[in-house]
CSV table of C-alpha atoms in Angstrom, one decimal:
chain,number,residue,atom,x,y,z
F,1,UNK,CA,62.4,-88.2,290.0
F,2,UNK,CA,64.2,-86.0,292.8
F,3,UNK,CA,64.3,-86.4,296.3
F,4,UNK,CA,61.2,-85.9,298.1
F,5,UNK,CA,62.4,-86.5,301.9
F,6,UNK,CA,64.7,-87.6,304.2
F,7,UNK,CA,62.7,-90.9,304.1
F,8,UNK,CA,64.1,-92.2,301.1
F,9,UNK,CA,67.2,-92.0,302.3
F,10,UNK,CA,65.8,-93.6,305.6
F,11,UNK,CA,64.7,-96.7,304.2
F,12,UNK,CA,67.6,-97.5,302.0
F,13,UNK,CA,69.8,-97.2,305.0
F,14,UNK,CA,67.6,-99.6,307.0
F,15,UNK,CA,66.9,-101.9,304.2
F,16,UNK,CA,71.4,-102.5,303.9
F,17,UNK,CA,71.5,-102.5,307.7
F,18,UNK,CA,68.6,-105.5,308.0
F,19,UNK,CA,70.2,-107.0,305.3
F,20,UNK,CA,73.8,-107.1,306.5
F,21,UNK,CA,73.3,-107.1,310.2
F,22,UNK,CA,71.6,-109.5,312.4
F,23,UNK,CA,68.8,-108.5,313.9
F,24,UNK,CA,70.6,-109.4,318.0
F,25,UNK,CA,73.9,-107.7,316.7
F,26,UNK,CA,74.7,-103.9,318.1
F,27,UNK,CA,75.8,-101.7,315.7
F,28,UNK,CA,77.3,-97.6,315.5
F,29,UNK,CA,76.4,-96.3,312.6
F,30,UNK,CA,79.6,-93.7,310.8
F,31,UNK,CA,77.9,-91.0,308.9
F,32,UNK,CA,79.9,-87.9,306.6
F,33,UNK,CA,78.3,-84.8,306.0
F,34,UNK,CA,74.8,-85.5,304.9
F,35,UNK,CA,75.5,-89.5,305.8
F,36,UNK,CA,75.6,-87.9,309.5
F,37,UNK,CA,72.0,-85.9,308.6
F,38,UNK,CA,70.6,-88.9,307.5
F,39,UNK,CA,72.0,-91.4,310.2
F,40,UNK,CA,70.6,-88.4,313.2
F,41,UNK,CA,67.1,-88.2,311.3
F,42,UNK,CA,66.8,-91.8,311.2
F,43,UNK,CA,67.8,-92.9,315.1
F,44,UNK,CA,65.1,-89.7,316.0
F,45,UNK,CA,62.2,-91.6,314.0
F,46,UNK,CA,63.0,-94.9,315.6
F,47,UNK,CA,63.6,-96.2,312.4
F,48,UNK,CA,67.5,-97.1,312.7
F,49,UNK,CA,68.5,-97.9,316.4
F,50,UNK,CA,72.4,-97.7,316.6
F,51,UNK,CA,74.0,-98.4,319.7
F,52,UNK,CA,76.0,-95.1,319.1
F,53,UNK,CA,76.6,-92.2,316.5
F,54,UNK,CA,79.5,-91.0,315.1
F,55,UNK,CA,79.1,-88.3,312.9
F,56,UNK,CA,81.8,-86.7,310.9
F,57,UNK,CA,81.5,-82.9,309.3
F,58,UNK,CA,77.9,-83.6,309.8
F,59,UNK,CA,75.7,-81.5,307.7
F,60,UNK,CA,73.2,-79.9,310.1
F,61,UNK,CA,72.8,-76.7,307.6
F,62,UNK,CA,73.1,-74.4,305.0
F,63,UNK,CA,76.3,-72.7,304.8
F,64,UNK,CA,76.8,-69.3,306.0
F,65,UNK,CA,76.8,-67.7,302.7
F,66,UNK,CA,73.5,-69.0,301.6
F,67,UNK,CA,70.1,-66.8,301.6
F,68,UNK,CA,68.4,-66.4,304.4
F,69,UNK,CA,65.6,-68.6,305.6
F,70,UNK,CA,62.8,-66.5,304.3
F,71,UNK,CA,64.3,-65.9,301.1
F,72,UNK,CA,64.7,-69.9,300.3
F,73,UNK,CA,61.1,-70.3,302.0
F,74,UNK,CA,59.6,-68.1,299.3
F,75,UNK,CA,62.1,-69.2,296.6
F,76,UNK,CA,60.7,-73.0,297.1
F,77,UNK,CA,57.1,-71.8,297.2
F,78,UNK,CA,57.8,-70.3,293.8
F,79,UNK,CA,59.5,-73.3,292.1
F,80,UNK,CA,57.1,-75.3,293.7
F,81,UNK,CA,54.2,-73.3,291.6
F,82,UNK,CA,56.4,-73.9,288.8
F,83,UNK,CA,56.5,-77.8,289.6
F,84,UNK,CA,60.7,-77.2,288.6
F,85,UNK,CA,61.3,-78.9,292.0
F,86,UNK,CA,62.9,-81.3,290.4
F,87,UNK,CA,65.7,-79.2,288.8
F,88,UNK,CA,69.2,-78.8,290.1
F,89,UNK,CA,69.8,-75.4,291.5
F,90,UNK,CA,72.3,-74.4,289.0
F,91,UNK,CA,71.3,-75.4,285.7
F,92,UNK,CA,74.8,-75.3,284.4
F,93,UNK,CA,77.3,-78.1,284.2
F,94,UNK,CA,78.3,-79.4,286.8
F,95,UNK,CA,82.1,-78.9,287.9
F,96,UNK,CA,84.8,-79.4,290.6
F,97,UNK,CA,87.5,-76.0,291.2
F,98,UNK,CA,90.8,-76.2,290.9
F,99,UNK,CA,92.7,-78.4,293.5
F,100,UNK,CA,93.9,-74.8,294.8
F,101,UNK,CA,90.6,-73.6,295.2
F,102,UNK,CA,89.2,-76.9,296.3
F,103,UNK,CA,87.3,-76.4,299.8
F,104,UNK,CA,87.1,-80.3,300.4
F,105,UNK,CA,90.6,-81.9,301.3
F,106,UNK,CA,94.3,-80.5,300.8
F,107,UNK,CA,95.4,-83.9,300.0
F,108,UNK,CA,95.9,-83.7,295.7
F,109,UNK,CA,96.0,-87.4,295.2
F,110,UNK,CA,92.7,-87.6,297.5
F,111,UNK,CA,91.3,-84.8,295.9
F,112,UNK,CA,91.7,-86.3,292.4
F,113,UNK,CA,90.4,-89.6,293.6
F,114,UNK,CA,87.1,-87.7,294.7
F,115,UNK,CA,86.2,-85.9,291.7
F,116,UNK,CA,87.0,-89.0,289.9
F,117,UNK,CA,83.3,-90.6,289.4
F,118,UNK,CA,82.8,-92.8,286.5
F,119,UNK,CA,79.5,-91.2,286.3
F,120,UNK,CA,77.7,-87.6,285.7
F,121,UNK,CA,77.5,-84.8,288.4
F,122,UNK,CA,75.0,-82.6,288.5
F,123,UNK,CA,73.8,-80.1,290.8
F,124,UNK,CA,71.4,-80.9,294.1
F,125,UNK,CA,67.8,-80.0,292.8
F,126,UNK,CA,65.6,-77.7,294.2
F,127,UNK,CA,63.6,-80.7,296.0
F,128,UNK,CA,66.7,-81.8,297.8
F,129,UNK,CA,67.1,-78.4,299.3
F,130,UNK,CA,63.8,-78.5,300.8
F,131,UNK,CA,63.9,-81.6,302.1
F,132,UNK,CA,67.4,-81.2,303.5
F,133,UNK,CA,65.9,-77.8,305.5
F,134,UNK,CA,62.8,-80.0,306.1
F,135,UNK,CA,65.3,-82.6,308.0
F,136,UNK,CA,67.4,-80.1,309.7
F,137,UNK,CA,64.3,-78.8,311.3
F,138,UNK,CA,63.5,-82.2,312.1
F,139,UNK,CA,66.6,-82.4,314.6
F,140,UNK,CA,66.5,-79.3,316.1
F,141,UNK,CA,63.1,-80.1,317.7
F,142,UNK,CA,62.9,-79.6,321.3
F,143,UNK,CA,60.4,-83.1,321.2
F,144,UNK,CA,62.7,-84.7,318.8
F,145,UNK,CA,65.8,-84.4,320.7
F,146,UNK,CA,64.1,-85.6,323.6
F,147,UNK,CA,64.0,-89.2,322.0
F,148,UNK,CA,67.8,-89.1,321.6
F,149,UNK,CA,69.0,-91.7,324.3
F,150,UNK,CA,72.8,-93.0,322.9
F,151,UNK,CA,75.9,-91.2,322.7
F,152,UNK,CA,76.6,-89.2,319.6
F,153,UNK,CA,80.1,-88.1,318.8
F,154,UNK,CA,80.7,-85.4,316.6
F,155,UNK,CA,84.1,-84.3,314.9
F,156,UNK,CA,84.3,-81.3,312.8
F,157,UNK,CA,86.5,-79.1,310.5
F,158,UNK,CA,87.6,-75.7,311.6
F,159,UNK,CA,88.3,-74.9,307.9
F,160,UNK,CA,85.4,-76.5,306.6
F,161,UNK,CA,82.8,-74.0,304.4
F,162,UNK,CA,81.1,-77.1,302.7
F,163,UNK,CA,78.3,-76.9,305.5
F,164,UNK,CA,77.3,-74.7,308.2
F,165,UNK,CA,79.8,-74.9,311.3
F,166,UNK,CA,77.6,-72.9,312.9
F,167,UNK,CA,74.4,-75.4,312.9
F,168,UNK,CA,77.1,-78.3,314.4
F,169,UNK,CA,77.2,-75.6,317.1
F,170,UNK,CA,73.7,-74.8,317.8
F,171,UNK,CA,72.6,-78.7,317.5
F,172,UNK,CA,75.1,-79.7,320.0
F,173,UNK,CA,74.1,-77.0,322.4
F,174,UNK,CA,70.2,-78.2,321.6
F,175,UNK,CA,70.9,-81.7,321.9
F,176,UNK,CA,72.8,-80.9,325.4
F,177,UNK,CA,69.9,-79.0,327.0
F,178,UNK,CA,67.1,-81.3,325.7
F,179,UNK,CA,68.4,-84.6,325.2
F,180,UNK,CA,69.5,-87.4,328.0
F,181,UNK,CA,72.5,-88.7,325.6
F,182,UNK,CA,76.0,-88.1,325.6
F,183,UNK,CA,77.0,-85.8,323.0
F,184,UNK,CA,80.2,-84.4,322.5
F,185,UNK,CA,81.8,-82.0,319.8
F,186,UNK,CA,85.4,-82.0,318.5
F,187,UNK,CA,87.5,-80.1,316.5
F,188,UNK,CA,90.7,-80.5,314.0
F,189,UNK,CA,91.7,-77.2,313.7
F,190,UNK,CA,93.5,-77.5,310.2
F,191,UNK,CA,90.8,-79.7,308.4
F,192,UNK,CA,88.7,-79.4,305.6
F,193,UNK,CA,85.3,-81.1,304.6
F,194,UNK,CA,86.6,-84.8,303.7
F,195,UNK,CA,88.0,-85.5,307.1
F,196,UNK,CA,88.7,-89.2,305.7
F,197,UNK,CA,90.7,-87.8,302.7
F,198,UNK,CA,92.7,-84.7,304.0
F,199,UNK,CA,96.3,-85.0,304.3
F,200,UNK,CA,97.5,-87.8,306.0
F,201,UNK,CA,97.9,-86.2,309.7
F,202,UNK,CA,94.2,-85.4,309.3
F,203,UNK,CA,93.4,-88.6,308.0
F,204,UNK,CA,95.1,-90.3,311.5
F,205,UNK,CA,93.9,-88.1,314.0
F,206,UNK,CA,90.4,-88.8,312.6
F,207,UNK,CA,91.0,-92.6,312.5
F,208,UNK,CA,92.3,-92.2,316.1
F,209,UNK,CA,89.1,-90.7,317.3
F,210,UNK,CA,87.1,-93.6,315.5
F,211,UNK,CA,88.7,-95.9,317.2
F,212,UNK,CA,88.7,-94.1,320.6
């Protein structure tokens, strides 16, 4: 099976958090690039309720070399027909560039320590990829954003082309106008994607604004 919705990924989050937490102990809730999607979508349904969110490289979007909207809108309705949902989106092997070419972190030893999985890659499917645009609608909603009522703290990567930059622009400016939290947006101008495992400068000044 592939991922259907946002859901999923919902309730496995809750069910760790009920199980390690206590139900009268405030918690903030740390998410990375689709961890952040997942932690937003989640504190929008009422289903998680951290006392704060800080969200690093959050994944709010597509990149800005993907197709357009209505391009992927009919390419889903197609694979959909198909029932190939379930497919990654590149059938091929699944691989990880060069460390040169790498857009994720400029640290080598990190970078080798991230494409070392013990375990198979493959591709996101076709299902994740509607359900990710699916989510990303979610939070953009006017109505939605309205039921944001904690801080959320963003930090993102000037260098980063893993996700959208551009979507971490337009959500904050959304969430400003229609929600009554404080949300904030910072940037580390020389950064790539894995804030957490860039070079060791990177790595402190986004420790630093953890802890801040």
């Amino acid at each position: 099976m592939s991922l259907q919705s946002y859901d999923d990924y919902v309730k496995q989050a809750k069910f760790v958090i009920d199980k390690k937490i206590p139900t009268s102990m405030p918690y903030i809730i740390i998410g990375h690039s689709t961890g952040s999607l997942i932690a937003l979508y989640g504190t929008l349904k009422k289903e998680l309720s951290p006392q704060k969110l800080l969200l690093l490289s959050p994944f709010f979007g597509l990149p800005d070399y993907a197709p357009s909207r209505k391009i992927l809108n009919l390419m889903f309705f197609i694979i959909n027909l198909l029932r190939l949902g379930h497919l990654p989106w590149k059938l091929k092997k699944h691989s990880y560039p060069k460390f040169e070419d790498n857009p994720y972190t400029q640290s080598k030893d990190r970078y080798n320590r991230l494409i070392s999985f013990p375990y198979t890659q493959t591709y996101p499917s076709f299902n994740w990829l509607k359900a990710s645009l699916k989510c990303s609608d979610f939070i953009f909603t006017k109505e939605n954003l309205k039921e944001l009522h904690i801080p959320c703290h963003l930090l993102a990567a000037r260098k980063d082309t893993v996700i959208g930059n551009k979507h971490i622009k337009a959500w904050v400016k959304q969430g400003q106008k229609y929600s009554k939290s404080n949300i904030s947006l910072e940037w580390i101008n020389d950064a790539y994607h894995e804030l957490l495992s860039d070079r060791p400068d990177i790595y402190k000044k986004t420790y630093q604004w953890i802890k801040k």
